[in-house]
PDB file of C-alpha atoms in Angstrom:
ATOM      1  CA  UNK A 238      98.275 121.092  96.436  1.00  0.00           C
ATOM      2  CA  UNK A 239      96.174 123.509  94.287  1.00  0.00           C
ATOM      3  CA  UNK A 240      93.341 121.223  93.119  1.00  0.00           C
ATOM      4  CA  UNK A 241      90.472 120.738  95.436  1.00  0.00           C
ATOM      5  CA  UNK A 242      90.410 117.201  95.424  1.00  0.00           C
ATOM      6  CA  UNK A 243      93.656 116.814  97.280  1.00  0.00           C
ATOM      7  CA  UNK A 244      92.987 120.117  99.262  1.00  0.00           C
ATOM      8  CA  UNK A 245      92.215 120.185 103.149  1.00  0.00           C
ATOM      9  CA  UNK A 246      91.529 122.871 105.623  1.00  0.00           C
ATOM     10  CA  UNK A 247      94.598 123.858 107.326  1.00  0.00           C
ATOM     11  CA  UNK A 248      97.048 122.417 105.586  1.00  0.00           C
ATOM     12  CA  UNK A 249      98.813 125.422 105.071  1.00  0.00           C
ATOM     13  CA  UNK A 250     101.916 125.609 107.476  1.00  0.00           C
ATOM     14  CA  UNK A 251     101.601 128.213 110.171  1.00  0.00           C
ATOM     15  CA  UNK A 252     103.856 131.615 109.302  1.00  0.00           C
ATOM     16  CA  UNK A 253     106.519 131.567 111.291  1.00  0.00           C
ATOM     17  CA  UNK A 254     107.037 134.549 113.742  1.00  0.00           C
ATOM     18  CA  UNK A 255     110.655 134.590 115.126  1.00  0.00           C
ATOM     19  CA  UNK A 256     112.597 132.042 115.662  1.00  0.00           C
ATOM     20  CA  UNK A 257     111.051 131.208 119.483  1.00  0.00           C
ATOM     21  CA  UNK A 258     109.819 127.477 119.754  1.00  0.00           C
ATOM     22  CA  UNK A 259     107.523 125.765 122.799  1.00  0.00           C
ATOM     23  CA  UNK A 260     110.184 123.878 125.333  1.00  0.00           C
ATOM     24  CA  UNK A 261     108.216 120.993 124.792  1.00  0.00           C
ATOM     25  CA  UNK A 262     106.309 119.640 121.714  1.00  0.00           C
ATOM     26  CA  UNK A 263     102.333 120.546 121.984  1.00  0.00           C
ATOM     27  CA  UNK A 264      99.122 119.916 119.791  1.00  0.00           C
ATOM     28  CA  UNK A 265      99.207 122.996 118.285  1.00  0.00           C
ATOM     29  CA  UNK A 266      99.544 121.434 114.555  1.00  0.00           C
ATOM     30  CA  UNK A 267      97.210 119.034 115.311  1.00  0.00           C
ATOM     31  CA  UNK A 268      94.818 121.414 116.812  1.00  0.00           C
ATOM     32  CA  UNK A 269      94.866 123.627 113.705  1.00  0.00           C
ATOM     33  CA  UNK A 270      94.008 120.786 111.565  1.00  0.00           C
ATOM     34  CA  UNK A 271      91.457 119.065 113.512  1.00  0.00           C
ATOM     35  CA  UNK A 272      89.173 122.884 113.995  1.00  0.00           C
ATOM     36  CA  UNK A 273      89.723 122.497 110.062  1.00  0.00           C
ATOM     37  CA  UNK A 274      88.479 118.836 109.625  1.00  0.00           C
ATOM     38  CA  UNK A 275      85.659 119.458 112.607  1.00  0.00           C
ATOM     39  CA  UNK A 276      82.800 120.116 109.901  1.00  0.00           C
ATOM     40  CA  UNK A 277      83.645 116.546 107.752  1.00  0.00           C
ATOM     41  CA  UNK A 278      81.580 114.092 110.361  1.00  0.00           C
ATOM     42  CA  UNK A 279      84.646 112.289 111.855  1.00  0.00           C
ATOM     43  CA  UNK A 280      87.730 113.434 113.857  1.00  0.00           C
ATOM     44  CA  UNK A 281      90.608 113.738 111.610  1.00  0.00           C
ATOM     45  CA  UNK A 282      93.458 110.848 111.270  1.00  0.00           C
ATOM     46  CA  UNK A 283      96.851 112.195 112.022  1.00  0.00           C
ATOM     47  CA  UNK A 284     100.205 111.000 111.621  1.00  0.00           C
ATOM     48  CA  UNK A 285     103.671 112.196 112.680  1.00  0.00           C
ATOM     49  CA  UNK A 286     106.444 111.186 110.057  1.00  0.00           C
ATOM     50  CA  UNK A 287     109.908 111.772 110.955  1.00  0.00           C
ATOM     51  CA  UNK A 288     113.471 110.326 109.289  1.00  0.00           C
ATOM     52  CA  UNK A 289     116.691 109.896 110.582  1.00  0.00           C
ATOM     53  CA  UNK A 290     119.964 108.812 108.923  1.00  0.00           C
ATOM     54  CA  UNK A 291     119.666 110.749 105.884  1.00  0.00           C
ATOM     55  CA  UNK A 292     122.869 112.710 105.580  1.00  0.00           C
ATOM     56  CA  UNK A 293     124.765 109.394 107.188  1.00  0.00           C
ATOM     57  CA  UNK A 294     127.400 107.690 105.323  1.00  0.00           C
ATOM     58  CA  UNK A 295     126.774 104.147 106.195  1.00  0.00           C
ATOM     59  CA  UNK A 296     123.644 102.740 107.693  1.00  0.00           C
ATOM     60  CA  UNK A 297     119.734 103.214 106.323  1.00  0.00           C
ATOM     61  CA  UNK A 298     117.952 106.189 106.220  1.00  0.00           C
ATOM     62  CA  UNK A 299     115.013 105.100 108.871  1.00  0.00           C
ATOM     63  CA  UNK A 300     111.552 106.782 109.331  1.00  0.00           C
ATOM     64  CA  UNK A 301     108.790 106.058 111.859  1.00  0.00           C
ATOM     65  CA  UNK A 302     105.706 107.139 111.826  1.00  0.00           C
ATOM     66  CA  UNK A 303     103.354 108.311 114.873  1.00  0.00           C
ATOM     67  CA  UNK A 304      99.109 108.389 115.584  1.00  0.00           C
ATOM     68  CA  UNK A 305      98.630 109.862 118.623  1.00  0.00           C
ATOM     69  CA  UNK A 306      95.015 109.664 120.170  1.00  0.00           C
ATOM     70  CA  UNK A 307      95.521 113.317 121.503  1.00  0.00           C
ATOM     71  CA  UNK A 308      96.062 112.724 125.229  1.00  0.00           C
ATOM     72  CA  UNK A 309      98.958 114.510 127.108  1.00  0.00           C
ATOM     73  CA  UNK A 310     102.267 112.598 125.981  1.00  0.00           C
ATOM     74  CA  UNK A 311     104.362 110.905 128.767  1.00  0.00           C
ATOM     75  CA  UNK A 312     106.615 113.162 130.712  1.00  0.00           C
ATOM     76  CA  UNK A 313     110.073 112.223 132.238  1.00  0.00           C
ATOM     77  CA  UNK A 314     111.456 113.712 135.365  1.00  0.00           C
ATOM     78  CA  UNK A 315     115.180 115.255 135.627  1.00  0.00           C
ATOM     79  CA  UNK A 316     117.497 116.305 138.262  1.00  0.00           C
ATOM     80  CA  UNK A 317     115.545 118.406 140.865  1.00  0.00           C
ATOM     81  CA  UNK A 318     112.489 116.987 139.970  1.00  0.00           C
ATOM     82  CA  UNK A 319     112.705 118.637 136.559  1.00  0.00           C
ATOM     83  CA  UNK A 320     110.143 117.829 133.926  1.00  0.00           C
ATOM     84  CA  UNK A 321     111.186 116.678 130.803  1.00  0.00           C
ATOM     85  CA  UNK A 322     109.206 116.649 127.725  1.00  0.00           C
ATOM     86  CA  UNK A 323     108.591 115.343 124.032  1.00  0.00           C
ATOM     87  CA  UNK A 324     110.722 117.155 121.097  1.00  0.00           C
ATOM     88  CA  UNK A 325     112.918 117.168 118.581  1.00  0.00           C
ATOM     89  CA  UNK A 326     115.410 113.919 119.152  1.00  0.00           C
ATOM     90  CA  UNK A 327     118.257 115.797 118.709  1.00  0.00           C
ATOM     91  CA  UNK A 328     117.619 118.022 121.798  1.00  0.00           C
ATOM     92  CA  UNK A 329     117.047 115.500 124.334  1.00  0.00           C
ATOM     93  CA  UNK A 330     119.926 113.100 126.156  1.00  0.00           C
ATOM     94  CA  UNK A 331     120.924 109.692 124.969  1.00  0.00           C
ATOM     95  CA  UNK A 332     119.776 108.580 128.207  1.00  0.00           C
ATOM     96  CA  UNK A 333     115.991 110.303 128.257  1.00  0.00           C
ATOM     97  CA  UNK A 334     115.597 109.168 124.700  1.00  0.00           C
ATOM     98  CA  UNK A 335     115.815 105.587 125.425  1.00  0.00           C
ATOM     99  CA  UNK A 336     113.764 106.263 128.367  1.00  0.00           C
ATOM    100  CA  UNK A 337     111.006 107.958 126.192  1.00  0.00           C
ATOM    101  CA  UNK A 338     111.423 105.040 123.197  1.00  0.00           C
ATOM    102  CA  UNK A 339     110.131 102.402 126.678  1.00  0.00           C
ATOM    103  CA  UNK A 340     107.557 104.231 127.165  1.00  0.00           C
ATOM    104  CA  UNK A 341     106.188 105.799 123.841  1.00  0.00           C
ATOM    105  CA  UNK A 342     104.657 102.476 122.643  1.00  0.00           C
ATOM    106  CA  UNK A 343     102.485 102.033 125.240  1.00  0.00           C
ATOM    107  CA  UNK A 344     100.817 105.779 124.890  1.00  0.00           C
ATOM    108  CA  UNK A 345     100.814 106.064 121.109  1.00  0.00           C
ATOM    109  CA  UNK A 346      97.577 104.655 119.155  1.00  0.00           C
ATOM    110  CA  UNK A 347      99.695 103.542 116.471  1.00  0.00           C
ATOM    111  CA  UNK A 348     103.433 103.502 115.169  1.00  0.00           C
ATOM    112  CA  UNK A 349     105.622 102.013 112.999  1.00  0.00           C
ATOM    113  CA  UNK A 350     109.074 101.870 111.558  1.00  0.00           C
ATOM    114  CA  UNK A 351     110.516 101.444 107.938  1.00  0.00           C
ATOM    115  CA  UNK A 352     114.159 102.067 106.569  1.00  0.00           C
ATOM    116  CA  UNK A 353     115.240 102.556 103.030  1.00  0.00           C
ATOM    117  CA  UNK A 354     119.271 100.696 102.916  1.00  0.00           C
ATOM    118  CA  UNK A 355     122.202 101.716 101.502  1.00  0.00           C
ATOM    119  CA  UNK A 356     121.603  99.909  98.233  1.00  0.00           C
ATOM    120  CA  UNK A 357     118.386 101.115  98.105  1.00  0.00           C
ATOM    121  CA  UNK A 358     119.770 104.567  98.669  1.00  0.00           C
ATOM    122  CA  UNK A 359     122.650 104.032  95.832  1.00  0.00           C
ATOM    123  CA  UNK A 360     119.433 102.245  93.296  1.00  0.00           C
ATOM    124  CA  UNK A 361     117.223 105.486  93.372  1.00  0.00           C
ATOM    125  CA  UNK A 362     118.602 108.215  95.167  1.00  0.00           C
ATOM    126  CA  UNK A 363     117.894 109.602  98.436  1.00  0.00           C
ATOM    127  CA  UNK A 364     114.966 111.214  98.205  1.00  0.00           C
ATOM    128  CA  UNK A 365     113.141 108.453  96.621  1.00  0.00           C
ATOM    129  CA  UNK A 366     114.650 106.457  99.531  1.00  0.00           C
ATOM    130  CA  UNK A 367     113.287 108.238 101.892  1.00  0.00           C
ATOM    131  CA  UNK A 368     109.772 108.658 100.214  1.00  0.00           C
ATOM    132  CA  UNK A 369     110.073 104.671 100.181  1.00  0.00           C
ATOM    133  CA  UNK A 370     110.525 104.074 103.605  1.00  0.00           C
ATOM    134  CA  UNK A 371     108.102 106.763 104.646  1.00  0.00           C
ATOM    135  CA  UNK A 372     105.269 104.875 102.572  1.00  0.00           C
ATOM    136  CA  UNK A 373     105.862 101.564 104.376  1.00  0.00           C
ATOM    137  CA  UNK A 374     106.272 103.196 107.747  1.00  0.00           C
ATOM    138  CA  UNK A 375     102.503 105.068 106.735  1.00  0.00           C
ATOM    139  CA  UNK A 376     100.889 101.797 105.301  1.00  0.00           C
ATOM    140  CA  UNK A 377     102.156  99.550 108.662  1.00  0.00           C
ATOM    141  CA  UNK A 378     100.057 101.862 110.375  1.00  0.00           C
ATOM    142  CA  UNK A 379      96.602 100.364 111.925  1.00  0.00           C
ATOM    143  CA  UNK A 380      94.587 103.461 110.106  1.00  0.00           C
ATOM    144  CA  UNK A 381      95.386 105.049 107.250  1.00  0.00           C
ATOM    145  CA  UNK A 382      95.856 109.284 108.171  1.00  0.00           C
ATOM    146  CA  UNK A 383      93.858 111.833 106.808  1.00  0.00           C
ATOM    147  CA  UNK A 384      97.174 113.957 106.431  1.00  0.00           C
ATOM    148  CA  UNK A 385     100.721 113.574 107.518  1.00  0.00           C
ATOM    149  CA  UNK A 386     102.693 116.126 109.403  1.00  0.00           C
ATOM    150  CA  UNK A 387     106.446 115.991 108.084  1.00  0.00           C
ATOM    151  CA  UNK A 388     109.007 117.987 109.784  1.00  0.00           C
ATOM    152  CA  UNK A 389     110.884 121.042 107.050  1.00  0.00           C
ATOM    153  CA  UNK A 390     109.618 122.508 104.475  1.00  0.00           C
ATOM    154  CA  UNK A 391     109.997 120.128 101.744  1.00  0.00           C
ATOM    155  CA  UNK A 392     106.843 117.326 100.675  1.00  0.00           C
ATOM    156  CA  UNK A 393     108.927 114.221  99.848  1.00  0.00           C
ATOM    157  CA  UNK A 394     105.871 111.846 100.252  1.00  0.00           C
ATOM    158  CA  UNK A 395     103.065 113.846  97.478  1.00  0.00           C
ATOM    159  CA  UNK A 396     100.216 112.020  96.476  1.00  0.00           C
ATOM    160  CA  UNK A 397      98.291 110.110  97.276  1.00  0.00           C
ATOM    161  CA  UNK A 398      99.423 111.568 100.752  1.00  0.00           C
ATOM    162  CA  UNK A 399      97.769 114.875 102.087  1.00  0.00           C
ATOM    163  CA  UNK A 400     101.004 116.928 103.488  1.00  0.00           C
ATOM    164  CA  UNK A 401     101.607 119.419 106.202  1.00  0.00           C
ATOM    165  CA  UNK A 402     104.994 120.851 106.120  1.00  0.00           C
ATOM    166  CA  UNK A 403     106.027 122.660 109.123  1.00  0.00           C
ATOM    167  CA  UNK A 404     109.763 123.813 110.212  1.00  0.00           C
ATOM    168  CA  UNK A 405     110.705 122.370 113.675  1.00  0.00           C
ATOM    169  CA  UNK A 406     107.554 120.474 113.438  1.00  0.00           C
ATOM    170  CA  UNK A 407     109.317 117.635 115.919  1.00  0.00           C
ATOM    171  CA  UNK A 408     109.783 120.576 118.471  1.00  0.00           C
ATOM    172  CA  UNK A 409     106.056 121.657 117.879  1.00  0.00           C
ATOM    173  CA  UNK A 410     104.079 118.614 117.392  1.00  0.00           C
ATOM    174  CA  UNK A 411     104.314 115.637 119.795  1.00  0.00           C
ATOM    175  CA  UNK A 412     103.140 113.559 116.990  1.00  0.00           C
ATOM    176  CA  UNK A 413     106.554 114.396 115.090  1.00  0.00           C
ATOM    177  CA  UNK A 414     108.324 114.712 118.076  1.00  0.00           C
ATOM    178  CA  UNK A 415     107.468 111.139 119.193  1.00  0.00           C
ATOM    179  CA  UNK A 416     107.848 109.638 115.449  1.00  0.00           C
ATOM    180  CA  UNK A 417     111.771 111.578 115.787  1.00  0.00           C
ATOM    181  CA  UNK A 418     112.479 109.518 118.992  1.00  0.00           C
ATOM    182  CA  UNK A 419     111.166 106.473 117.733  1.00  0.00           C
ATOM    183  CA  UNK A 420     113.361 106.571 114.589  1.00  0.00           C
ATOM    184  CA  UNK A 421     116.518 107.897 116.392  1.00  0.00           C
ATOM    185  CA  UNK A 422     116.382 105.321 118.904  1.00  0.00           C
ATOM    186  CA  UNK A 423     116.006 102.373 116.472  1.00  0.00           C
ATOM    187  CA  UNK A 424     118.672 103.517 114.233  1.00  0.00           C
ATOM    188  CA  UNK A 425     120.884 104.084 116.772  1.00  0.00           C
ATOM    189  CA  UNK A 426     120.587 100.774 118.202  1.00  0.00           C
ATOM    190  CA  UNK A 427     120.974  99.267 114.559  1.00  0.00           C
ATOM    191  CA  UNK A 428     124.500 101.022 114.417  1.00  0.00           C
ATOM    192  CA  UNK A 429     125.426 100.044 117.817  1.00  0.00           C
ATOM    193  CA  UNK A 430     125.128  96.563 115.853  1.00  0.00           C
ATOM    194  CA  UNK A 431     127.282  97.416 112.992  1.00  0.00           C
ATOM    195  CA  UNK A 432     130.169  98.983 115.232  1.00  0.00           C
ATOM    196  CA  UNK A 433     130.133  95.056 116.610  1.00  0.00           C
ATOM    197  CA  UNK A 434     130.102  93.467 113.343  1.00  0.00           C
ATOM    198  CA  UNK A 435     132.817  96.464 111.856  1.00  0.00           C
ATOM    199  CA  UNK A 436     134.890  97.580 114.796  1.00  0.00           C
ATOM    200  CA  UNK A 437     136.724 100.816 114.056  1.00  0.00           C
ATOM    201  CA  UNK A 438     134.346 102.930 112.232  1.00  0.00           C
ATOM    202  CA  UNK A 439     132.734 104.236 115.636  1.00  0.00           C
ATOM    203  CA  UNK A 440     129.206 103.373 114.020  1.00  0.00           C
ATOM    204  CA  UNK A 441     128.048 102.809 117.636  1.00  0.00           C
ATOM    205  CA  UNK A 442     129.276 106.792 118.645  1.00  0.00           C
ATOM    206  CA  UNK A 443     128.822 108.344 115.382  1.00  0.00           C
ATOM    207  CA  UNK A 444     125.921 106.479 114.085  1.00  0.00           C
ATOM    208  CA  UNK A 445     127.387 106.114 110.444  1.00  0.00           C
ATOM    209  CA  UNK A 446     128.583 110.117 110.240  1.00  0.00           C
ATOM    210  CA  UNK A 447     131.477 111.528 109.100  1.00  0.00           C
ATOM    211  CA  UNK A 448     133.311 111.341 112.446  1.00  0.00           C
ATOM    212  CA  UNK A 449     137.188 111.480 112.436  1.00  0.00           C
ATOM    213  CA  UNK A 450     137.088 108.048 113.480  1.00  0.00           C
ATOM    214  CA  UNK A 451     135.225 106.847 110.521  1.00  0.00           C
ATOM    215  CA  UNK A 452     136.948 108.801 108.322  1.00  0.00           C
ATOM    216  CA  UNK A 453     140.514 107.857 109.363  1.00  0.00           C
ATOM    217  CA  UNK A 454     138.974 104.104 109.074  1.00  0.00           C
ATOM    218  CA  UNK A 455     137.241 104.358 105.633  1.00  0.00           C
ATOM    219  CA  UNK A 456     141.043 105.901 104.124  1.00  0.00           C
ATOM    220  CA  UNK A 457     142.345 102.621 105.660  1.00  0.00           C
ATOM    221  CA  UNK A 458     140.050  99.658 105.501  1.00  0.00           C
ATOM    222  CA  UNK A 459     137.766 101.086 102.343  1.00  0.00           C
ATOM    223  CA  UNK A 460     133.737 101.093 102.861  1.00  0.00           C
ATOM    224  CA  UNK A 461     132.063  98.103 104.696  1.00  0.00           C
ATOM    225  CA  UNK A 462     128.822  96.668 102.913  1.00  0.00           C
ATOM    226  CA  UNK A 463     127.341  98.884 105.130  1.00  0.00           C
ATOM    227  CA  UNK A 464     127.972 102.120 103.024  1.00  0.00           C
ATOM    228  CA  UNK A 465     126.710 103.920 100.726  1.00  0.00           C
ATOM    229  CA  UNK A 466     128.451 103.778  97.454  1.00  0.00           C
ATOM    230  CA  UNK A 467     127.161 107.031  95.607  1.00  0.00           C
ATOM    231  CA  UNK A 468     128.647 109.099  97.568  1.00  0.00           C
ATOM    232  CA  UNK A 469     130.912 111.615  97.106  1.00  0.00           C
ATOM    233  CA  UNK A 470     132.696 111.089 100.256  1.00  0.00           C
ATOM    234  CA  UNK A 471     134.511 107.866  97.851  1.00  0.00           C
ATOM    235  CA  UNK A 472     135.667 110.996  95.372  1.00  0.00           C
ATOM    236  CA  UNK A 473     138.316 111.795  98.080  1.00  0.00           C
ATOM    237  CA  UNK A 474     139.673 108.354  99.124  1.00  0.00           C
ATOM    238  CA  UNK A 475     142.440 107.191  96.589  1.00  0.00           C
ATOM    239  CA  UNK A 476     142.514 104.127  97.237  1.00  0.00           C
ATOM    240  CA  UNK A 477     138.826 103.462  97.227  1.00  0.00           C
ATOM    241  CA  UNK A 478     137.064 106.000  94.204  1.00  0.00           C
ATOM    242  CA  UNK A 479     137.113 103.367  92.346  1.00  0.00           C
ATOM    243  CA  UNK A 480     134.621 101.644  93.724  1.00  0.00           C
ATOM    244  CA  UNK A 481     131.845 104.449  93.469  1.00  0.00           C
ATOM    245  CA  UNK A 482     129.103 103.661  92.112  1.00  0.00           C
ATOM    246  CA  UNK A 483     127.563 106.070  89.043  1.00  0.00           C
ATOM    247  CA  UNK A 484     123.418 106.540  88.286  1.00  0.00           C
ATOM    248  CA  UNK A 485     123.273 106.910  84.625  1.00  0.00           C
ATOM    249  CA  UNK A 486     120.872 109.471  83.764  1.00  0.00           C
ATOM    250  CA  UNK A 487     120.368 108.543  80.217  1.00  0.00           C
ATOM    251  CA  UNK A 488     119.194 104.573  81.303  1.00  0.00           C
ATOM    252  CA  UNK A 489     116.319 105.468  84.077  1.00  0.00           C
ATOM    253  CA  UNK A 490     116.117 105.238  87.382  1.00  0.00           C
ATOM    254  CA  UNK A 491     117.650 102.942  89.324  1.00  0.00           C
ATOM    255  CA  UNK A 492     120.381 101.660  86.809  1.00  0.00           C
ATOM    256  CA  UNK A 493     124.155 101.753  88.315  1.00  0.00           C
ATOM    257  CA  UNK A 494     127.217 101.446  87.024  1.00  0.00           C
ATOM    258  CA  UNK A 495     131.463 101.500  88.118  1.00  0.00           C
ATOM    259  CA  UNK A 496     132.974 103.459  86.598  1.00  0.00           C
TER     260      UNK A 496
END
């Protein structure tokens, strides 16, 4: 973002200082960008973005994405009357993240989930995938954000969207935080699915990761439509490389080939 048409105020991530992060998700990305935005007449559209699913072997790569009107998020209570709060998926129980996926709906302004599949994901590549499903997840939304928040350091959306990239933005931002629930929860539910329709492959434990389970099954039933067929995990099942399937670099994107 150099030119100053797709510039805006405090877009720049914040420098990290340590490696400390809040115990629960806050506004303080939000709040950064909105005493940016303050001068431009309006309050400032944000949305959370955050994937799941993308270093799975079977299963989409899913992404929600989150408007939060800025009130305090809903807060669960734990043993001992402990309070629980928004962040990062990955930190919070099974249990608390399907109670937080009831109640998130009802408090956010606006979400909405998209998922790139495994073809899709074989056709272009994962990082187009996942720029894909973003963009539908972003344009399903009831207002189109001034600027997206995406959790890491990498911009896989780029124009037209204005990007904030922020490490451990889903343990800092409740807008990411609530977008990572939202995404984890669906897609886990959607491999809880599979594992009925594929017993075996322990989609419903392992969501579609390398697991010994799904490995042990993949070397002796092969990949279930289900999977992704570019991968490299096919380069170390005999029985089964052949059925890998190749992007050809010299006939554009998109174009696949066994080989």
């Amino acid at each position: 973002m150099t030119d100053s048409i797709h510039a805006l105020p405090g877009m720049n991530p914040t420098p990290e200082e340590g490696n400390g992060v809040p115990r629960f998700a806050g506004y303080e990305i939000e709040d950064e960008l909105r005493a940016a935005h303050s001068s431009r007449g309006r309050p400032i559209r944000i949305a959370g973005v955050d994937e799941v699913g993308r270093g799975a072997w079977a299963g989409p790569v899913v992404v929600c994405a989150a408007v939060t009107d800025l009130s305090p998020p809903p807060v669960l209570t734990g043993r001992g009357g402990r309070e629980i709060g928004l962040t990062d998926s990955k930190l919070l129980t099974g249990e608390h993240r399907a109670e937080f996926a009831e109640l998130l709906p009802g408090w956010l302004a606006g979400h909405a989930v998209a998922a790139s599949g495994p073809e899709e994901i074989d056709e272009v590549g994962m990082t187009e995938a996942l720029r894909r499903a973003a963009v539908r997840a972003l344009e399903a939304l009831p207002v189109t954000p001034d600027v997206v928040i995406l959790d890491g350091k990498h911009d896989f959306l780029s124009r037209p969207w204005r990007v904030r990239c922020e490490v451990k933005a889903d343990q800092r931002s409740v807008t990411v935080a609530a977008a990572s629930v939202l995404a984890k929860v669906h897609r886990d539910r959607l491999m809880a699915e599979l594992d009925a329709e594929h017993p075996g492959y322990g989609f419903a434990d392992s969501a579609g990761y390398p697991s010994p389970a799904h490995q042990k099954a993949l070397e002796e039933f092969g990949p279930t439509p289900h999977h992704r067929m570019s991968w490299s995990y096919l380069d170390d099942l005999p029985r089964w490389r052949h059925l890998k399937k190749h992007r050809d670099p010299l006939a554009g994107e998109g174009q696949l080939s066994l080989l």
